[in-house]
Coordinates of C-alpha atoms in Angstrom, one line a residue:
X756 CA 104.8 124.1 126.5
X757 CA 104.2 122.3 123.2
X758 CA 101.0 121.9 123.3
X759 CA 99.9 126.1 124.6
X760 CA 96.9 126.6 122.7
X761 CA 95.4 123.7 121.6
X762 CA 92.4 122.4 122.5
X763 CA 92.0 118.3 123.8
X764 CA 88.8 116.3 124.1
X765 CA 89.7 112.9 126.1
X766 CA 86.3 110.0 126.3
X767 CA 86.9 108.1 129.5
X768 CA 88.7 111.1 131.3
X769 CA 87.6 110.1 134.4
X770 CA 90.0 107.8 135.3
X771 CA 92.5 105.3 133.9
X772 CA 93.9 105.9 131.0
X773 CA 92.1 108.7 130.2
X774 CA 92.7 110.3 133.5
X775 CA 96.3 110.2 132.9
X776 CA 96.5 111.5 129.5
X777 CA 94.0 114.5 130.2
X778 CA 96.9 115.5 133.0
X779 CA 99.5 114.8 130.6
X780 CA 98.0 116.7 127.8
X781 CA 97.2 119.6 130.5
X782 CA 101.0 119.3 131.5
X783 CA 101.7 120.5 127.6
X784 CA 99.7 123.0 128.2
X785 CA 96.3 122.5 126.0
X786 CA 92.8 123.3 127.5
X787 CA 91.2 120.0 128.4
X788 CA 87.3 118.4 128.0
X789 CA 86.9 115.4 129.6
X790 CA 84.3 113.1 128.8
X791 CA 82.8 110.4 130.5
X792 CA 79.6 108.5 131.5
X793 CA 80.7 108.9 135.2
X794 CA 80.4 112.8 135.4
X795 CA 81.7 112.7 138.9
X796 CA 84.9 111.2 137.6
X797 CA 85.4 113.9 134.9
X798 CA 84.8 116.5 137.5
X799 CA 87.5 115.0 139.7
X800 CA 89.8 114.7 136.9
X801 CA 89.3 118.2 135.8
X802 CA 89.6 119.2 139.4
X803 CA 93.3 117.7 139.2
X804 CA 94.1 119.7 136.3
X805 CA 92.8 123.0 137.6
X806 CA 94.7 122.4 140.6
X807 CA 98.1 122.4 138.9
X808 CA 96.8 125.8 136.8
X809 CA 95.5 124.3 134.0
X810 CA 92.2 125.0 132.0
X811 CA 89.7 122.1 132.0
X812 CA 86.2 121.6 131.5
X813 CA 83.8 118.2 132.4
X814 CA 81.2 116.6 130.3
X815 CA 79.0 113.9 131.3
X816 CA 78.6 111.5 128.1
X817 CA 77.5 107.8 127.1
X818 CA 79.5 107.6 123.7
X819 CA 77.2 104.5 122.7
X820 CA 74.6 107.6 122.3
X821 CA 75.0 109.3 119.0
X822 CA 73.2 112.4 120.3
X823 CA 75.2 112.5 123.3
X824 CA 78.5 112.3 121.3
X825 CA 77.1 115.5 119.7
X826 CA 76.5 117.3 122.6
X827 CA 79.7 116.5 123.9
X828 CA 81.4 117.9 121.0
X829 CA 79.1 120.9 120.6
X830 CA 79.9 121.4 124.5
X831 CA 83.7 121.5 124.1
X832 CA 83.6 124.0 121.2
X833 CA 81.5 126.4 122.4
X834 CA 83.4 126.1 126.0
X835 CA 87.0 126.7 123.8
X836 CA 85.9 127.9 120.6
X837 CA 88.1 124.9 118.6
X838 CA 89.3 121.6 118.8
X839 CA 92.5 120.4 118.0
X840 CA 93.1 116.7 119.4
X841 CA 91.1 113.9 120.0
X842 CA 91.7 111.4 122.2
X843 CA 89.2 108.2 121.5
X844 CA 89.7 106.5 124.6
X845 CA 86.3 105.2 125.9
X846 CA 85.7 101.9 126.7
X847 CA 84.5 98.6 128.4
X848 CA 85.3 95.1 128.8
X849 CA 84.5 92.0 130.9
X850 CA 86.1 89.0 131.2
X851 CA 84.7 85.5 129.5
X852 CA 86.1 82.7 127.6
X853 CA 84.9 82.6 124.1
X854 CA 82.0 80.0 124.1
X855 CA 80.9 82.3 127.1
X856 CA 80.1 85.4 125.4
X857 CA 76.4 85.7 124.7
X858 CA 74.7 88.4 122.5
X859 CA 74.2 91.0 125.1
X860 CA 77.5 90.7 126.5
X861 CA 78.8 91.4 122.7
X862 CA 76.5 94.2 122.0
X863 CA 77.9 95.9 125.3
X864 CA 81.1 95.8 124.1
X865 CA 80.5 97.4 120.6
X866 CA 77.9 99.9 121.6
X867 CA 80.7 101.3 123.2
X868 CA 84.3 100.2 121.7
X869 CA 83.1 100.0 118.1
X870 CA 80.1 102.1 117.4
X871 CA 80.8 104.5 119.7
X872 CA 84.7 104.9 118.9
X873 CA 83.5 105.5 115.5
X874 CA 81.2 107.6 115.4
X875 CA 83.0 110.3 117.8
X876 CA 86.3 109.8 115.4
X877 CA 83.7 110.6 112.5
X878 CA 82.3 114.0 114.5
X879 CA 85.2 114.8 115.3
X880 CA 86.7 114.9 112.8
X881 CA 84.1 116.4 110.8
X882 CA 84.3 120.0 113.1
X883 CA 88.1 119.9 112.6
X884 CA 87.9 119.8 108.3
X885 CA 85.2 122.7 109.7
X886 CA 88.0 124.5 111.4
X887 CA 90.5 124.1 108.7
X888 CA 93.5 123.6 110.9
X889 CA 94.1 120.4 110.5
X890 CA 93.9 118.1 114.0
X891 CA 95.2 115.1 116.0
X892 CA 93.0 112.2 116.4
X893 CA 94.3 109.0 119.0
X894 CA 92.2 106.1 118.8
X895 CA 92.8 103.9 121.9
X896 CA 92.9 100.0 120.5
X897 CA 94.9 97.2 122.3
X898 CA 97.1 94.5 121.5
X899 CA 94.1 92.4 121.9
X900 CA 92.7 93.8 118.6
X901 CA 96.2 92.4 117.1
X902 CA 95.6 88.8 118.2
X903 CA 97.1 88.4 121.4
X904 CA 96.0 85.2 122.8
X905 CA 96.3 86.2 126.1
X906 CA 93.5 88.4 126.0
X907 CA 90.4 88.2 127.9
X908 CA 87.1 88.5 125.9
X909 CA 87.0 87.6 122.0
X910 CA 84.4 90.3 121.8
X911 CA 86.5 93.2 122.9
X912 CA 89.4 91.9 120.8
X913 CA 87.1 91.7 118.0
X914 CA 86.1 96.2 118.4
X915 CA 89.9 97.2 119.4
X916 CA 90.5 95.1 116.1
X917 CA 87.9 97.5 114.3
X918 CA 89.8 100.6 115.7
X919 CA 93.1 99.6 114.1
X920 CA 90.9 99.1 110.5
X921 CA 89.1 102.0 111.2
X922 CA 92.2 104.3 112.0
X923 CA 93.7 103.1 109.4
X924 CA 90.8 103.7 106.6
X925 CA 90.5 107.2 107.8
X926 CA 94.2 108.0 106.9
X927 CA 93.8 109.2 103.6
X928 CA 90.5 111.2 103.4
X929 CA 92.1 112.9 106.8
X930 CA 95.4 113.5 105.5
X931 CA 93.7 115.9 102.9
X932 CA 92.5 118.0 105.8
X933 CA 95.6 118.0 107.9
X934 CA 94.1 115.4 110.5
X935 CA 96.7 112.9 111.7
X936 CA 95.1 109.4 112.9
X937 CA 97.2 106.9 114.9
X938 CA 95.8 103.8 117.0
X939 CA 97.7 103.5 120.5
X940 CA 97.6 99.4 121.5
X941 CA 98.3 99.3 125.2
X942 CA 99.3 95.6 126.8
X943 CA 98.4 95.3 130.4
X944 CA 98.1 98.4 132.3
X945 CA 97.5 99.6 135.9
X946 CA 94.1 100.6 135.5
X947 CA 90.8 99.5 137.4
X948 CA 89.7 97.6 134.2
X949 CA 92.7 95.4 134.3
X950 CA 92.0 94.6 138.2
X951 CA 88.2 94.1 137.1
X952 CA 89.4 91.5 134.5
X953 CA 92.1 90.1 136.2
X954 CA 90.2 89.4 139.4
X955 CA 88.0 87.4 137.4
X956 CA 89.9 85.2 135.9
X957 CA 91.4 84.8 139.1
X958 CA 88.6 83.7 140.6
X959 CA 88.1 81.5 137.5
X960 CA 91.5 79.8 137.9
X961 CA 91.2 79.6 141.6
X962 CA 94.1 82.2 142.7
X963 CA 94.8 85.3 144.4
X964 CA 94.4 88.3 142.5
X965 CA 98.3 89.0 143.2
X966 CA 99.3 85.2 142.0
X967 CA 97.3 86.5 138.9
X968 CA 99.2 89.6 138.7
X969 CA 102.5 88.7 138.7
X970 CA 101.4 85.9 136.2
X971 CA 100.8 88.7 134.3
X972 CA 104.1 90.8 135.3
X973 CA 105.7 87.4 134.3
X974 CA 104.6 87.0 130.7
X975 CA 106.0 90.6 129.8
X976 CA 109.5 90.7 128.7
X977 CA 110.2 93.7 130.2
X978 CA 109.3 92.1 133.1
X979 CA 106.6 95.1 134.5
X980 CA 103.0 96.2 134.0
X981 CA 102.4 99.0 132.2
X982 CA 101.6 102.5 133.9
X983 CA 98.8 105.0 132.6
X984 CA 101.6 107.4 132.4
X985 CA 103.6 105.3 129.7
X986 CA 100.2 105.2 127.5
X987 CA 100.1 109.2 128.2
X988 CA 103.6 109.8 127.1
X989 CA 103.0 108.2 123.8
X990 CA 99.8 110.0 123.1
X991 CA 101.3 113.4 124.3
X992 CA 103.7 112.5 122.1
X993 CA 101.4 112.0 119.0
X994 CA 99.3 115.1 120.0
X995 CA 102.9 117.2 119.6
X996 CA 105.3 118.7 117.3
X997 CA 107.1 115.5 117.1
X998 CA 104.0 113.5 115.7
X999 CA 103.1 115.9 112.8
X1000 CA 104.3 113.4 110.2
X1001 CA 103.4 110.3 111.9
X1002 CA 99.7 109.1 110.5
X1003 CA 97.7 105.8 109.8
X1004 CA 99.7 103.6 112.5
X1005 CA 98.9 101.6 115.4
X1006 CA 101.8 101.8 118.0
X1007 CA 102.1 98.8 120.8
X1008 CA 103.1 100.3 124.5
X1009 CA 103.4 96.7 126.1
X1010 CA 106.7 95.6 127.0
X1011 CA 107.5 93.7 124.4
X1012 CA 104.8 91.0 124.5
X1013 CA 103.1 92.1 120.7
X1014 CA 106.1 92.9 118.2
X1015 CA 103.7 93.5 114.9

């Protein structure tokens, strides 16, 4: 297993994308914390990766909480005594046209997808210089934060933006610490934050849900909606062997709509 050994911390574990890569990641063979608001969620997701003989443990965290993102990092090294990848996958979104977005809807979205993305990179990272071992950190942005037009909420475009920057500004004083820190920039994925947005702007435009959907199917030139598994492959992929060159880069997993 490529990955025997190592320890992974996933935000968001508890379902979605973050469920999927905490099974992938356990699939390699590393021990697993998964983070999320909705403890019930991480238990279920570490309930899925004991049942297949992995090693797993569940934390209940708000990342928008700076003393919470401590805990949660104090909780996964004293549970595995190290940390070796970090998966920064965390966040939240709504759909609203741009002269709709008011100052609490932006704040929501930053708490979480800015502040809170950055500040656990920065923690992180600080305990693996600690460890001296180097690390793998996976920021989860989106092709939103690269100016796709067809996103959904100019707010949430605006912090998956930041995480590309961010990523990207970290490479260097990172790289002197063996730490590797690469942006993943999903399109449209299967995941109950893509029904949540897409049912609204449904609604909006006065069609099904499934008209909106294969709208959506329809403006991908690959022709298919992206699965959680395709954004786990990638950051499995990162997290290995094969990514220990690979640093300060924001990789699209989209079909083909984004091409920059």
């Amino acid at each position: 297993m490529l990955l025997e050994g190592k320890v992974a911390l996933v935000t968001g574990g508890g379902r979605g994308l973050g469920r999927a890569i905490s099974l992938r990641l356990a699939e390699g063979g590393a021990r697993i914390a998964v983070a999320d608001i909705d403890g019930a969620t991480a238990a279920g997701t570490c309930q899925a990766i004991r049942d297949v003989g992995g090693e797993s443990l569940a934390i209940q965290a708000d990342v928008a909480d700076l003393d919470q993102i401590d805990r949660m990092v104090r909780e996964t090294l004293d549970a595995f005594d190290g940390l070796d990848i970090f998966v920064n996958n965390a966040a939240v979104t709504q759909a609203a046209r741009i002269m709709d977005i008011d100052e609490a809807l932006w704040d929501r979205i930053h708490r979480v997808n800015a502040k809170g993305a950055f500040f656990c990179m920065q923690r992180v990272a600080r305990e693996m210089m600690r460890q001296g071992r180097g690390g793998r950190i996976i920021n989860m942005s989106s092709v939103a934060g690269k100016g796709f037009p067809g996103g959904s909420n100019a707010a949430y475009a605006a912090a998956k933006a930041g995480i590309i920057a961010m990523s990207q500004l970290a490479t260097h004083p990172f790289a002197e610490h063996d730490i590797n820190v690469n942006s993943i920039c999903p399109g449209a994925v299967r995941t109950p934050m893509l029904e949540a947005t897409s049912s609204q702007r449904a609604w909006e435009a006065g069609v099904a849900l499934e008209e909106m959907m294969r709208r959506a199917e329809a403006s991908i030139p690959l022709g298919r909606i992206i699965e959680p598994e395709d954004i786990a492959e990638m950051a499995a992929f990162l997290a290995g062997p094969g990514g220990r060159n690979i640093t300060g880069q924001a990789f699209n997993v989209d079909g083909g709509v984004v091409m920059h």
